[in-house]
PDB file of C-alpha atoms in Angstrom:
ATOM      1  CA  MET A   1      57.820 -22.193 -77.712  1.00 90.00           C
ATOM      2  CA  THR A   2      59.944 -18.503 -78.350  1.00 96.00           C
ATOM      3  CA  GLU A   3      61.156 -16.859 -74.734  1.00 94.00           C
ATOM      4  CA  GLN A   4      58.353 -14.470 -75.715  1.00 94.00           C
ATOM      5  CA  GLU A   5      55.668 -16.699 -76.180  1.00 95.00           C
ATOM      6  CA  LYS A   6      57.029 -18.470 -72.723  1.00 95.00           C
ATOM      7  CA  LEU A   7      57.338 -14.574 -71.045  1.00 95.00           C
ATOM      8  CA  ASP A   8      53.236 -14.336 -71.925  1.00 96.00           C
ATOM      9  CA  GLN A   9      52.429 -17.364 -70.405  1.00 97.00           C
ATOM     10  CA  GLU A  10      54.076 -16.833 -67.407  1.00 97.00           C
ATOM     11  CA  LYS A  11      52.018 -12.889 -67.601  1.00 97.00           C
ATOM     12  CA  SER A  12      49.544 -14.314 -67.671  1.00 97.00           C
ATOM     13  CA  GLU A  13      48.895 -16.984 -65.328  1.00 97.00           C
ATOM     14  CA  LEU A  14      49.988 -14.103 -62.803  1.00 98.00           C
ATOM     15  CA  VAL A  15      47.747 -12.428 -64.057  1.00 98.00           C
ATOM     16  CA  ALA A  16      44.656 -14.849 -63.127  1.00 98.00           C
ATOM     17  CA  ASP A  17      46.622 -15.826 -60.555  1.00 98.00           C
ATOM     18  CA  LEU A  18      45.929 -12.049 -59.155  1.00 98.00           C
ATOM     19  CA  VAL A  19      42.610 -12.412 -60.137  1.00 98.00           C
ATOM     20  CA  ALA A  20      41.046 -15.124 -58.399  1.00 98.00           C
ATOM     21  CA  THR A  21      43.167 -13.444 -55.208  1.00 98.00           C
ATOM     22  CA  GLN A  22      41.085 -10.980 -55.054  1.00 98.00           C
ATOM     23  CA  THR A  23      38.185 -12.676 -55.837  1.00 98.00           C
ATOM     24  CA  VAL A  24      38.722 -14.503 -52.763  1.00 98.00           C
ATOM     25  CA  MET A  25      40.277 -11.855 -50.792  1.00 98.00           C
ATOM     26  CA  ASP A  26      36.243  -9.741 -51.655  1.00 98.00           C
ATOM     27  CA  GLU A  27      34.846 -12.641 -50.498  1.00 96.00           C
ATOM     28  CA  VAL A  28      36.673 -12.749 -47.364  1.00 97.00           C
ATOM     29  CA  TRP A  29      35.480  -9.024 -46.843  1.00 98.00           C
ATOM     30  CA  ARG A  30      32.298  -9.513 -46.821  1.00 96.00           C
ATOM     31  CA  TYR A  31      32.961 -10.942 -43.340  1.00 96.00           C
ATOM     32  CA  HIS A  32      35.834  -9.261 -42.535  1.00 97.00           C
ATOM     33  CA  PRO A  33      35.456  -7.653 -38.996  1.00 96.00           C
ATOM     34  CA  ASP A  34      36.282  -4.683 -40.124  1.00 97.00           C
ATOM     35  CA  ASN A  35      34.017  -4.348 -42.638  1.00 97.00           C
ATOM     36  CA  PRO A  36      30.956  -2.201 -41.653  1.00 97.00           C
ATOM     37  CA  ASN A  37      28.784  -3.857 -44.228  1.00 96.00           C
ATOM     38  CA  LYS A  38      29.834  -7.428 -42.945  1.00 97.00           C
ATOM     39  CA  LYS A  39      27.815 -10.692 -42.926  1.00 97.00           C
ATOM     40  CA  ASP A  40      26.460 -12.010 -40.269  1.00 97.00           C
ATOM     41  CA  VAL A  41      28.337 -15.293 -40.726  1.00 96.00           C
ATOM     42  CA  ILE A  42      26.275 -17.878 -39.284  1.00 97.00           C
ATOM     43  CA  LYS A  43      23.089 -16.765 -40.863  1.00 97.00           C
ATOM     44  CA  GLU A  44      24.814 -16.621 -44.362  1.00 96.00           C
ATOM     45  CA  TYR A  45      25.628 -20.259 -43.226  1.00 97.00           C
ATOM     46  CA  ASN A  46      22.291 -21.588 -41.537  1.00 98.00           C
ATOM     47  CA  ILE A  47      20.881 -19.531 -45.545  1.00 98.00           C
ATOM     48  CA  LEU A  48      23.407 -22.579 -47.640  1.00 97.00           C
ATOM     49  CA  LYS A  49      22.662 -25.716 -45.252  1.00 98.00           C
ATOM     50  CA  GLN A  50      18.761 -24.473 -46.628  1.00 98.00           C
ATOM     51  CA  ILE A  51      19.888 -24.437 -50.127  1.00 98.00           C
ATOM     52  CA  LYS A  52      21.545 -27.186 -50.067  1.00 98.00           C
ATOM     53  CA  THR A  53      19.534 -28.599 -48.782  1.00 98.00           C
ATOM     54  CA  ASP A  54      15.987 -27.537 -51.517  1.00 98.00           C
ATOM     55  CA  ILE A  55      18.632 -28.528 -53.974  1.00 98.00           C
ATOM     56  CA  GLU A  56      19.456 -32.268 -52.479  1.00 97.00           C
ATOM     57  CA  GLU A  57      14.899 -32.948 -52.440  1.00 97.00           C
ATOM     58  CA  GLU A  58      14.618 -31.350 -56.272  1.00 97.00           C
ATOM     59  CA  LEU A  59      17.312 -33.521 -57.480  1.00 96.00           C
ATOM     60  CA  ASP A  60      15.568 -36.934 -55.070  1.00 96.00           C
ATOM     61  CA  LYS A  61      12.149 -36.119 -56.840  1.00 94.00           C
ATOM     62  CA  LEU A  62      13.485 -36.102 -60.002  1.00 94.00           C
ATOM     63  CA  GLY A  63      15.203 -39.455 -58.963  1.00 86.00           C
ATOM     64  CA  LYS A  64      12.183 -40.542 -59.025  1.00 67.00           C
TER      65      LYS A  64
END
């Protein structure tokens, strides 16, 4: 691997890390106290629990 290829690979990895970090920041911002349109963590968690239960029930039906 050439020096330029190593630099390009490192840059590509850093850009991927930057995108991943921004994605997590965007998700956390949805619940951040300073966000005027913040989501209710408890409500969102309960919605996810229901979705999980629904998926488990569907999987159970398919298993029979």
